[in-house]
Tab-separated table of C-alpha atoms in Angstrom:
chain	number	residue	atom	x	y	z
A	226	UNK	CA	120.501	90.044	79.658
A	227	UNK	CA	119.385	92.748	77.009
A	228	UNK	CA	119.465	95.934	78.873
A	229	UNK	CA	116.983	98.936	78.452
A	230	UNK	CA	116.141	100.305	74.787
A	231	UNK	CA	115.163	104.081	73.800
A	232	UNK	CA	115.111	105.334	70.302
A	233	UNK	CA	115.610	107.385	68.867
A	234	UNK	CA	119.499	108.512	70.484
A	235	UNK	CA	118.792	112.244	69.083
A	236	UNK	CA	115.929	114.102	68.006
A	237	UNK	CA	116.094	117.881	66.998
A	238	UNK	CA	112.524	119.605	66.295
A	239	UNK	CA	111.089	123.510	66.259
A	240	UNK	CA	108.975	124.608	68.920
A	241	UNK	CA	105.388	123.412	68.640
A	242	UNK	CA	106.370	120.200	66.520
A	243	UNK	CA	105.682	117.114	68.355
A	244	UNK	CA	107.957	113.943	69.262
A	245	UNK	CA	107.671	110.601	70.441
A	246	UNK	CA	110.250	108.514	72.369
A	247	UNK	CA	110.117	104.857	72.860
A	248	UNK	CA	111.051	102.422	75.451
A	249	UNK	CA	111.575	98.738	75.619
A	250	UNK	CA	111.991	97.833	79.115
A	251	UNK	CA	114.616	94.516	80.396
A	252	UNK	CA	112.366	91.445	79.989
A	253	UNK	CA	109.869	90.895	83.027
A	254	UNK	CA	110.659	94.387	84.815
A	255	UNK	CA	107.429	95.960	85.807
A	256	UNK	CA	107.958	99.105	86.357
A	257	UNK	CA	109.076	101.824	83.941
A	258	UNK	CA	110.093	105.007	84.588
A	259	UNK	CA	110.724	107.706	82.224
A	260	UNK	CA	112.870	111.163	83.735
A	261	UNK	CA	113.849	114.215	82.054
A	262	UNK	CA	117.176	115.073	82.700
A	263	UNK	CA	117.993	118.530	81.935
A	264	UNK	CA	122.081	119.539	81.649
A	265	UNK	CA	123.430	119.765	84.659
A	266	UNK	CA	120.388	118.686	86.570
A	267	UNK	CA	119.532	115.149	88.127
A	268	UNK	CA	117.353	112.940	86.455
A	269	UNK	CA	113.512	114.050	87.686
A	270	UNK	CA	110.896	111.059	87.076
A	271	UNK	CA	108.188	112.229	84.392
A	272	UNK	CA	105.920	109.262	85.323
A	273	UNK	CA	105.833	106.115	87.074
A	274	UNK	CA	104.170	102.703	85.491
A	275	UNK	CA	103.801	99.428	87.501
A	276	UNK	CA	102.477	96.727	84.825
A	277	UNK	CA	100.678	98.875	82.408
A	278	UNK	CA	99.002	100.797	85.022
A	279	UNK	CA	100.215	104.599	86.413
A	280	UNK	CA	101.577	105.198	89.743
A	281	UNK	CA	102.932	108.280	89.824
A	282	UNK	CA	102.950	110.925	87.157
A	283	UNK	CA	102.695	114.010	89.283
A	284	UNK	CA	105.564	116.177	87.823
A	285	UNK	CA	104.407	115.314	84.116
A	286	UNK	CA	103.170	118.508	82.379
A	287	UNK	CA	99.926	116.938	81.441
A	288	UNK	CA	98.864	119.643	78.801
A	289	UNK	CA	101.133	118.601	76.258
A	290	UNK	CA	103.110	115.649	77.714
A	291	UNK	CA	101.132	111.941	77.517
A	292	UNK	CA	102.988	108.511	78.023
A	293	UNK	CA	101.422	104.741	77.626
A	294	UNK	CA	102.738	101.459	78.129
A	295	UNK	CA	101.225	99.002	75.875
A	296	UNK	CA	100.571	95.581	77.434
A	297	UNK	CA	102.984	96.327	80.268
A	298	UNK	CA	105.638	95.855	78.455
A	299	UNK	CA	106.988	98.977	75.857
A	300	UNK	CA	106.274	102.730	76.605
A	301	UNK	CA	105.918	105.601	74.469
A	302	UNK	CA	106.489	109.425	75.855
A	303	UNK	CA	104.857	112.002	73.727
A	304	UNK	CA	105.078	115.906	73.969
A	305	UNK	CA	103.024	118.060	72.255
A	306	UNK	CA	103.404	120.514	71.162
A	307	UNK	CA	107.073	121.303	72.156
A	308	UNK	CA	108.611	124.499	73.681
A	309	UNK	CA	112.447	125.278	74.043
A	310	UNK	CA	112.324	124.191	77.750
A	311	UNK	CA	111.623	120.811	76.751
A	312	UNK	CA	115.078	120.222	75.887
A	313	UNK	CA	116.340	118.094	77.695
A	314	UNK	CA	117.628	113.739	77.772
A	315	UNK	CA	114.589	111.397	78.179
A	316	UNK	CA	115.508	109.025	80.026
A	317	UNK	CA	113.406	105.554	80.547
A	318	UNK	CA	114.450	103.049	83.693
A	319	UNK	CA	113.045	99.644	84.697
A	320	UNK	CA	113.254	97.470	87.533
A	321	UNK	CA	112.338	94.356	88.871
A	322	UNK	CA	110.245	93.141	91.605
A	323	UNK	CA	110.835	95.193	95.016
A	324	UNK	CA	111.130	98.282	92.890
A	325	UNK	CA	114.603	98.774	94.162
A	326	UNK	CA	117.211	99.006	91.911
A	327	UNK	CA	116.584	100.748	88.373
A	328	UNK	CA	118.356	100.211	85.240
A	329	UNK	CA	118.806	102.789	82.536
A	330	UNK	CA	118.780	103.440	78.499
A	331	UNK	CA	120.656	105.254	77.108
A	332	UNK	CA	118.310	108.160	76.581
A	333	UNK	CA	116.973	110.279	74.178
A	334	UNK	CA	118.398	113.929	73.416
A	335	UNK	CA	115.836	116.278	72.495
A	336	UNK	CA	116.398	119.718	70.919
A	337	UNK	CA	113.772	122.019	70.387
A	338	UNK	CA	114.874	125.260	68.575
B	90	UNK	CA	114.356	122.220	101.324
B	91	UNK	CA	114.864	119.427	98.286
B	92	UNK	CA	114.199	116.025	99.144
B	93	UNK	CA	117.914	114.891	98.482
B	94	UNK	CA	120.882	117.805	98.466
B	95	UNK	CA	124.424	116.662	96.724
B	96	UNK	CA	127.054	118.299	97.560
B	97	UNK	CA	128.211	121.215	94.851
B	98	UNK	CA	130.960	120.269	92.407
B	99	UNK	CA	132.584	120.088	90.159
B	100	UNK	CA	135.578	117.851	92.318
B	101	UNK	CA	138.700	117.747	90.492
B	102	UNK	CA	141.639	115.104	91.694
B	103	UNK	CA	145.121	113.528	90.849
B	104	UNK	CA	145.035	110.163	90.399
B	105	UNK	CA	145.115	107.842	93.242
B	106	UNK	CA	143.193	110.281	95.634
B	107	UNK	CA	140.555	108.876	98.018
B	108	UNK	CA	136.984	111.146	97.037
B	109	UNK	CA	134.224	111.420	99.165
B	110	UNK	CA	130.927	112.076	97.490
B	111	UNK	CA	127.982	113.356	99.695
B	112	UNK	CA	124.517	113.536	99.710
B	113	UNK	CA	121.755	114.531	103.053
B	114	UNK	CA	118.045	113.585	102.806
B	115	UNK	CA	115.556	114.865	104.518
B	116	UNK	CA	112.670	112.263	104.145
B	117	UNK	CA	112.813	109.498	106.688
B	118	UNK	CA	110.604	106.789	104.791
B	119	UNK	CA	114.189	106.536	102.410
B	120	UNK	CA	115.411	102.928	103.013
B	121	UNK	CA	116.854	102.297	99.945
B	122	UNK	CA	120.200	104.019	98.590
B	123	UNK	CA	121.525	103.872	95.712
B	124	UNK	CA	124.952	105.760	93.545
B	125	UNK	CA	124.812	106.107	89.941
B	126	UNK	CA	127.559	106.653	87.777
B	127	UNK	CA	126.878	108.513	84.463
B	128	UNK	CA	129.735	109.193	81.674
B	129	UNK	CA	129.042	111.780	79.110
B	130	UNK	CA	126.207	111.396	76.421
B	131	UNK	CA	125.210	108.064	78.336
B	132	UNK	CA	121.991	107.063	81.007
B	133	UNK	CA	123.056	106.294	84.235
B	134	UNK	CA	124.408	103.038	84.738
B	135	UNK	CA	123.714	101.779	88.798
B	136	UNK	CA	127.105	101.483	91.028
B	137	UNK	CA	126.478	100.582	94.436
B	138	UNK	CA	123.031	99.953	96.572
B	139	UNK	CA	122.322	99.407	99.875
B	140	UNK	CA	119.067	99.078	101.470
B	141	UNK	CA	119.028	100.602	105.762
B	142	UNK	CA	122.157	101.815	106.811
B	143	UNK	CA	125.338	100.642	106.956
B	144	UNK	CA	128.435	100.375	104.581
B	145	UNK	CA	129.058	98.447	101.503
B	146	UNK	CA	132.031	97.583	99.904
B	147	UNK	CA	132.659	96.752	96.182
B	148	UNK	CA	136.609	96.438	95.089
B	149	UNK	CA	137.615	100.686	95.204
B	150	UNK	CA	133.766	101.710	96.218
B	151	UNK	CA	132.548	101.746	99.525
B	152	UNK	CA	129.287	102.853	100.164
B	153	UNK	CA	128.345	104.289	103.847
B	154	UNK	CA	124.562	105.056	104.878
B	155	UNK	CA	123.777	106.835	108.331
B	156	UNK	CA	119.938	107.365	108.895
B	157	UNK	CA	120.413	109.245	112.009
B	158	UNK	CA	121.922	111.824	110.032
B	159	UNK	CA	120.302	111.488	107.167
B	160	UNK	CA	123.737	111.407	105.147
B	161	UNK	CA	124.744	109.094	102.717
B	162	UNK	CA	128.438	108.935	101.046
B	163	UNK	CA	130.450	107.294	98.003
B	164	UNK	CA	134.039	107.049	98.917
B	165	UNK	CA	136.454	105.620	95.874
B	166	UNK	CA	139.683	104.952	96.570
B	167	UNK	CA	143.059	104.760	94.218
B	168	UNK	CA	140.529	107.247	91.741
B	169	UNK	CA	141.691	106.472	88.396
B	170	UNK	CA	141.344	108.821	85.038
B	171	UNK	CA	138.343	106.457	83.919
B	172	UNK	CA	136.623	107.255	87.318
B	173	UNK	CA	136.064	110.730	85.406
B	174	UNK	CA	131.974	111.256	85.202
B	175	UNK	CA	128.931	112.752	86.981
B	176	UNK	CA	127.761	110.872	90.303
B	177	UNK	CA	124.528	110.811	91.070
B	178	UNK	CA	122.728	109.707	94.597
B	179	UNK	CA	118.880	108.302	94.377
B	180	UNK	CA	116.952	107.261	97.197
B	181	UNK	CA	113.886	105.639	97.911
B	182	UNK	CA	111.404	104.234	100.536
B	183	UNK	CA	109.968	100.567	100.867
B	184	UNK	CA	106.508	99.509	98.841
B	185	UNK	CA	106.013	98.586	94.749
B	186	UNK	CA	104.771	102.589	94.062
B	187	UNK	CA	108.018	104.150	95.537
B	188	UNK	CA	109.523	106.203	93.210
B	189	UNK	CA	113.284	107.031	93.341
B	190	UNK	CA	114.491	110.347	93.853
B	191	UNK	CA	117.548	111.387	92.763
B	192	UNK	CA	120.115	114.546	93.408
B	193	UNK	CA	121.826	116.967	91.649
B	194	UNK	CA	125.013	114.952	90.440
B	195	UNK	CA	128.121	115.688	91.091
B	196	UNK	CA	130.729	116.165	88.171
B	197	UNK	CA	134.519	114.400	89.180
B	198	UNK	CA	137.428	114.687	87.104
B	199	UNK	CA	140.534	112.363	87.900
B	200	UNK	CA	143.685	113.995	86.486
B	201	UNK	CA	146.511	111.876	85.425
């Protein structure tokens, strides 16, 4: 079973650039989860999707971070424009029905200088 | 107070030590618990869950859940060098629009 997939693995942009992440989730999870992790810190969930629809995005900064999930399936996290606190690793999670356990890609380390 | 506290680190063992990894909750709805295991430069990759309390046991990981206290613990026995890596407790409660909630981490380095 293909696991989860993020590109890119590392992304280095200036302040006010934007950035997109992508996420292909493990076949027939519906729910995705994207988390920033910053170093040193847990994981803290961005937003929530169940099927292509949003359960939770609470903690995302909605002023210049957006996410979608096209179709249910893939999911794109977009910030715009950056600032240097935004560095961080993007992470993106699925899981199955239940919503119990999550599996994770590899993530995505952003540096914004 | 955070939803989930981990204990401080970073641990540092020899190898072959038994390590106890902690974390308290404080939000009763939690009925699922899970330990991650992340190396460096890598996502979290899911070690042991357990769903209520109880323990669970998988070859040198044994998993222990008490909801009365709110305290959940990782214990790895015979810790070997590629045990090395960050730990990291997640919880959540029952229902499709949970959302897991994880701690801190916990760095552990197994000396040879």
């Amino acid at each position: 079973e293909a696991g989860v997939a993020q590109s890119p693995r590392y992304k280095i942009i200036e302040k006010r650039q934007s950035v997109a992440f992508w996420c292909n989730p493990i076949s027939g999870h519906a729910t995705l989860y994207w988390y920033q992790q910053i170093l040193g810190q847990g994981p803290k969930l961005l937003i929530q999707f169940q099927n292509n629809g949003v359960v939770d995005d609470s903690q995302l900064p909605k002023d210049r971070f957006s996410a979608e999930r096209l179709k249910g399936v893939d999911s794109t996290l977009k910030i715009q424009p950056a600032k240097l606190e935004d560095s961080a690793v993007y992470l993106c999670a699925s899981s199955g029905a239940g919503n119990t356990e999550a599996f994770f890609g590899q993530g995505t380390r952003l540096t914004v200088v | 107070q955070k939803e989930v506290e981990q204990d401080p680190g970073p641990l540092s063992v020899p190898e072959g030590a038994i390590v106890s990894l902690n974390c308290t909750y404080s939000n009763s709805a939690f009925q699922y618990f899970m330990w991650y295991r992340q190396y460096s430069r890598k996502g979290p990759e899911l070690l042991m869950y357990t769903y209520s309390s109880g323990n669970k046991e998988d070859g040198r990981f044994t998993a222990q859940v008490d909801k009365s206290s709110k305290y959940i613990s990782l214990f790895i026995r015979d810790s070997q060098p590629s045990d090395s890596a960050t730990y990291l407790c997640a919880m959540s409660a029952v229902g499709a629009n949970s959302k897991l909630t994880f701690g801190k981490g916990i760095t552990l380095s197994v000396r040879p």
